[in-house]
């Protein structure tokens, strides 16, 4: 993979980070990276260790966790606010990544992390897939 490819992949990843609530799909992201959809998907996975869809859903679930901690939106409102179009798929993915349903996450107290700076909290609250290293095991970069 060339340095130019990495720059273009990073541009697509930045688009997902910024526009996670918009309807994004592989063809649209491939256009941002100036690659064919197939080449983009393979290259993204090789560069970042996960598929574009998986990365995007992790961003959406991270944002959903923040909105649910506030407690002023329903789970359905949060689902649509982060760009998901199916409450069932959102709930399933949230439960898979977080280990509890969005409703139970929203219902429990979140005071213990209130004093932690957001930049540190983000590292430890990032959803972790099965088989991934836990935050304490991840190398700091």
PDB file of C-alpha atoms in Angstrom:
ATOM      1  CA  UNK A   1       0.000   0.000   0.000  1.00  0.00           C
ATOM      2  CA  UNK A   2       1.377   3.393  -0.962  1.00  0.00           C
ATOM      3  CA  UNK A   3       1.563   6.488   1.195  1.00  0.00           C
ATOM      4  CA  UNK A   4      -0.911   8.122  -1.182  1.00  0.00           C
ATOM      5  CA  UNK A   5      -3.381   5.263  -0.581  1.00  0.00           C
ATOM      6  CA  UNK A   6      -3.044   5.729   3.183  1.00  0.00           C
ATOM      7  CA  UNK A   7      -3.713   9.451   2.857  1.00  0.00           C
ATOM      8  CA  UNK A   8      -6.868   8.758   0.841  1.00  0.00           C
ATOM      9  CA  UNK A   9      -8.022   6.068   3.293  1.00  0.00           C
ATOM     10  CA  UNK A  10      -7.468   8.449   6.173  1.00  0.00           C
ATOM     11  CA  UNK A  11      -9.565  11.054   4.365  1.00  0.00           C
ATOM     12  CA  UNK A  12     -12.421   8.531   4.160  1.00  0.00           C
ATOM     13  CA  UNK A  13     -11.970   7.596   7.834  1.00  0.00           C
ATOM     14  CA  UNK A  14     -12.051  11.293   8.769  1.00  0.00           C
ATOM     15  CA  UNK A  15     -15.298  11.591   6.808  1.00  0.00           C
ATOM     16  CA  UNK A  16     -16.771   8.777   8.912  1.00  0.00           C
ATOM     17  CA  UNK A  17     -15.581  10.439  12.120  1.00  0.00           C
ATOM     18  CA  UNK A  18     -17.092  13.782  11.130  1.00  0.00           C
ATOM     19  CA  UNK A  19     -20.234  12.711   9.249  1.00  0.00           C
ATOM     20  CA  UNK A  20     -21.127   9.497  11.134  1.00  0.00           C
ATOM     21  CA  UNK A  21     -24.812  10.529  11.337  1.00  0.00           C
ATOM     22  CA  UNK A  22     -25.147  10.937   7.573  1.00  0.00           C
ATOM     23  CA  UNK A  23     -26.051   8.031   5.287  1.00  0.00           C
ATOM     24  CA  UNK A  24     -22.616   6.683   4.400  1.00  0.00           C
ATOM     25  CA  UNK A  25     -21.980   3.531   2.416  1.00  0.00           C
ATOM     26  CA  UNK A  26     -18.913   1.911   0.882  1.00  0.00           C
ATOM     27  CA  UNK A  27     -19.428   3.404  -2.608  1.00  0.00           C
ATOM     28  CA  UNK A  28     -19.698   6.942  -1.152  1.00  0.00           C
ATOM     29  CA  UNK A  29     -16.623   6.441   1.037  1.00  0.00           C
ATOM     30  CA  UNK A  30     -14.728   4.895  -1.874  1.00  0.00           C
ATOM     31  CA  UNK A  31     -15.426   8.049  -3.875  1.00  0.00           C
ATOM     32  CA  UNK A  32     -13.913  10.124  -1.043  1.00  0.00           C
ATOM     33  CA  UNK A  33     -10.832   7.878  -1.184  1.00  0.00           C
ATOM     34  CA  UNK A  34     -10.815   7.921  -5.007  1.00  0.00           C
ATOM     35  CA  UNK A  35     -10.861   4.106  -5.158  1.00  0.00           C
ATOM     36  CA  UNK A  36     -13.203   1.434  -6.412  1.00  0.00           C
ATOM     37  CA  UNK A  37     -15.527   0.124  -3.673  1.00  0.00           C
ATOM     38  CA  UNK A  38     -13.867  -3.304  -3.586  1.00  0.00           C
ATOM     39  CA  UNK A  39     -10.346  -1.930  -3.474  1.00  0.00           C
ATOM     40  CA  UNK A  40     -11.410   0.606  -0.829  1.00  0.00           C
ATOM     41  CA  UNK A  41     -12.925  -2.076   1.430  1.00  0.00           C
ATOM     42  CA  UNK A  42      -9.893  -4.358   1.179  1.00  0.00           C
ATOM     43  CA  UNK A  43      -7.423  -1.511   1.644  1.00  0.00           C
ATOM     44  CA  UNK A  44      -9.348  -0.014   4.584  1.00  0.00           C
ATOM     45  CA  UNK A  45      -9.381  -3.350   6.387  1.00  0.00           C
ATOM     46  CA  UNK A  46      -5.673  -3.878   5.714  1.00  0.00           C
ATOM     47  CA  UNK A  47      -4.799  -0.388   6.957  1.00  0.00           C
ATOM     48  CA  UNK A  48      -7.095  -0.113   9.995  1.00  0.00           C
ATOM     49  CA  UNK A  49      -7.850  -3.711  10.965  1.00  0.00           C
ATOM     50  CA  UNK A  50     -11.621  -3.541  10.473  1.00  0.00           C
ATOM     51  CA  UNK A  51     -14.125  -3.042   7.704  1.00  0.00           C
ATOM     52  CA  UNK A  52     -15.424   0.438   6.860  1.00  0.00           C
ATOM     53  CA  UNK A  53     -18.895  -0.561   8.097  1.00  0.00           C
ATOM     54  CA  UNK A  54     -17.502  -1.838  11.374  1.00  0.00           C
ATOM     55  CA  UNK A  55     -15.497   1.354  11.901  1.00  0.00           C
ATOM     56  CA  UNK A  56     -18.521   3.533  11.137  1.00  0.00           C
ATOM     57  CA  UNK A  57     -20.747   1.570  13.509  1.00  0.00           C
ATOM     58  CA  UNK A  58     -18.161   1.888  16.280  1.00  0.00           C
ATOM     59  CA  UNK A  59     -18.186   5.672  15.817  1.00  0.00           C
ATOM     60  CA  UNK A  60     -21.988   5.683  15.907  1.00  0.00           C
ATOM     61  CA  UNK A  61     -22.114   3.558  19.058  1.00  0.00           C
ATOM     62  CA  UNK A  62     -19.521   5.785  20.762  1.00  0.00           C
ATOM     63  CA  UNK A  63     -21.694   8.808  20.052  1.00  0.00           C
ATOM     64  CA  UNK A  64     -24.836   6.925  21.091  1.00  0.00           C
ATOM     65  CA  UNK A  65     -23.244   6.124  24.455  1.00  0.00           C
ATOM     66  CA  UNK A  66     -22.609   9.838  25.047  1.00  0.00           C
ATOM     67  CA  UNK A  67     -26.193  10.747  24.109  1.00  0.00           C
ATOM     68  CA  UNK A  68     -27.630   7.976  26.275  1.00  0.00           C
ATOM     69  CA  UNK A  69     -25.556   9.103  29.277  1.00  0.00           C
ATOM     70  CA  UNK A  70     -27.195  12.538  29.025  1.00  0.00           C
ATOM     71  CA  UNK A  71     -30.548  10.827  29.522  1.00  0.00           C
ATOM     72  CA  UNK A  72     -32.719  13.409  27.748  1.00  0.00           C
ATOM     73  CA  UNK A  73     -33.323  11.379  24.570  1.00  0.00           C
ATOM     74  CA  UNK A  74     -35.101   8.073  24.120  1.00  0.00           C
ATOM     75  CA  UNK A  75     -33.237   5.102  22.684  1.00  0.00           C
ATOM     76  CA  UNK A  76     -35.163   5.533  19.425  1.00  0.00           C
ATOM     77  CA  UNK A  77     -34.204   9.215  19.195  1.00  0.00           C
ATOM     78  CA  UNK A  78     -30.554   8.336  19.841  1.00  0.00           C
ATOM     79  CA  UNK A  79     -30.682   5.603  17.197  1.00  0.00           C
ATOM     80  CA  UNK A  80     -31.772   8.059  14.515  1.00  0.00           C
ATOM     81  CA  UNK A  81     -29.536  10.890  15.819  1.00  0.00           C
ATOM     82  CA  UNK A  82     -26.411   8.804  15.202  1.00  0.00           C
ATOM     83  CA  UNK A  83     -27.433   7.823  11.677  1.00  0.00           C
ATOM     84  CA  UNK A  84     -28.899   4.358  12.186  1.00  0.00           C
ATOM     85  CA  UNK A  85     -32.123   3.613  10.341  1.00  0.00           C
ATOM     86  CA  UNK A  86     -33.189   0.441  12.157  1.00  0.00           C
ATOM     87  CA  UNK A  87     -33.792   0.379  15.909  1.00  0.00           C
ATOM     88  CA  UNK A  88     -33.380  -3.402  15.953  1.00  0.00           C
ATOM     89  CA  UNK A  89     -30.010  -3.343  14.190  1.00  0.00           C
ATOM     90  CA  UNK A  90     -28.856  -0.441  16.356  1.00  0.00           C
ATOM     91  CA  UNK A  91     -29.850  -2.241  19.562  1.00  0.00           C
ATOM     92  CA  UNK A  92     -28.224  -5.488  18.457  1.00  0.00           C
ATOM     93  CA  UNK A  93     -24.946  -3.801  17.513  1.00  0.00           C
ATOM     94  CA  UNK A  94     -24.968  -1.662  20.673  1.00  0.00           C
ATOM     95  CA  UNK A  95     -25.471  -4.746  22.843  1.00  0.00           C
ATOM     96  CA  UNK A  96     -22.745  -6.633  20.946  1.00  0.00           C
ATOM     97  CA  UNK A  97     -20.190  -3.849  21.392  1.00  0.00           C
ATOM     98  CA  UNK A  98     -21.099  -2.499  24.824  1.00  0.00           C
ATOM     99  CA  UNK A  99     -22.282  -5.667  26.551  1.00  0.00           C
ATOM    100  CA  UNK A 100     -25.682  -4.336  27.575  1.00  0.00           C
ATOM    101  CA  UNK A 101     -28.759  -3.021  25.804  1.00  0.00           C
ATOM    102  CA  UNK A 102     -29.110   0.696  25.041  1.00  0.00           C
ATOM    103  CA  UNK A 103     -32.048   0.880  27.476  1.00  0.00           C
ATOM    104  CA  UNK A 104     -30.124  -0.611  30.373  1.00  0.00           C
ATOM    105  CA  UNK A 105     -27.076   1.530  29.543  1.00  0.00           C
ATOM    106  CA  UNK A 106     -29.265   4.642  29.568  1.00  0.00           C
ATOM    107  CA  UNK A 107     -30.997   3.635  32.828  1.00  0.00           C
ATOM    108  CA  UNK A 108     -27.882   3.105  34.951  1.00  0.00           C
ATOM    109  CA  UNK A 109     -25.870   5.825  36.669  1.00  0.00           C
ATOM    110  CA  UNK A 110     -22.824   7.282  34.938  1.00  0.00           C
ATOM    111  CA  UNK A 111     -21.536   9.543  37.736  1.00  0.00           C
ATOM    112  CA  UNK A 112     -18.298   7.605  38.238  1.00  0.00           C
ATOM    113  CA  UNK A 113     -16.772   8.937  35.029  1.00  0.00           C
ATOM    114  CA  UNK A 114     -17.944  12.534  35.333  1.00  0.00           C
ATOM    115  CA  UNK A 115     -14.591  13.847  36.614  1.00  0.00           C
ATOM    116  CA  UNK A 116     -12.533  12.092  33.928  1.00  0.00           C
ATOM    117  CA  UNK A 117     -11.448  14.305  30.995  1.00  0.00           C
ATOM    118  CA  UNK A 118     -13.293  13.440  27.790  1.00  0.00           C
ATOM    119  CA  UNK A 119     -10.063  12.639  25.906  1.00  0.00           C
ATOM    120  CA  UNK A 120      -9.180   9.984  28.500  1.00  0.00           C
ATOM    121  CA  UNK A 121     -12.733   8.678  28.884  1.00  0.00           C
ATOM    122  CA  UNK A 122     -12.952   8.128  25.123  1.00  0.00           C
ATOM    123  CA  UNK A 123     -10.080   5.628  25.275  1.00  0.00           C
ATOM    124  CA  UNK A 124     -11.704   3.577  28.022  1.00  0.00           C
ATOM    125  CA  UNK A 125     -15.312   3.804  26.830  1.00  0.00           C
ATOM    126  CA  UNK A 126     -14.643   2.869  23.191  1.00  0.00           C
ATOM    127  CA  UNK A 127     -16.783  -0.118  22.276  1.00  0.00           C
ATOM    128  CA  UNK A 128     -14.680  -3.278  22.032  1.00  0.00           C
ATOM    129  CA  UNK A 129     -15.542  -6.168  19.728  1.00  0.00           C
ATOM    130  CA  UNK A 130     -15.092  -9.774  20.753  1.00  0.00           C
ATOM    131  CA  UNK A 131     -11.432 -10.737  20.427  1.00  0.00           C
ATOM    132  CA  UNK A 132     -10.103  -7.167  20.410  1.00  0.00           C
ATOM    133  CA  UNK A 133      -7.707  -5.998  23.058  1.00  0.00           C
ATOM    134  CA  UNK A 134      -9.322  -4.255  26.002  1.00  0.00           C
ATOM    135  CA  UNK A 135      -8.397  -0.573  26.491  1.00  0.00           C
ATOM    136  CA  UNK A 136      -5.731  -1.348  29.125  1.00  0.00           C
ATOM    137  CA  UNK A 137      -4.129  -3.852  26.711  1.00  0.00           C
ATOM    138  CA  UNK A 138      -4.066  -1.470  23.737  1.00  0.00           C
ATOM    139  CA  UNK A 139      -0.792   0.227  22.962  1.00  0.00           C
ATOM    140  CA  UNK A 140      -0.864   3.989  23.456  1.00  0.00           C
ATOM    141  CA  UNK A 141      -0.096   5.872  20.254  1.00  0.00           C
TER     142      UNK A 141
END
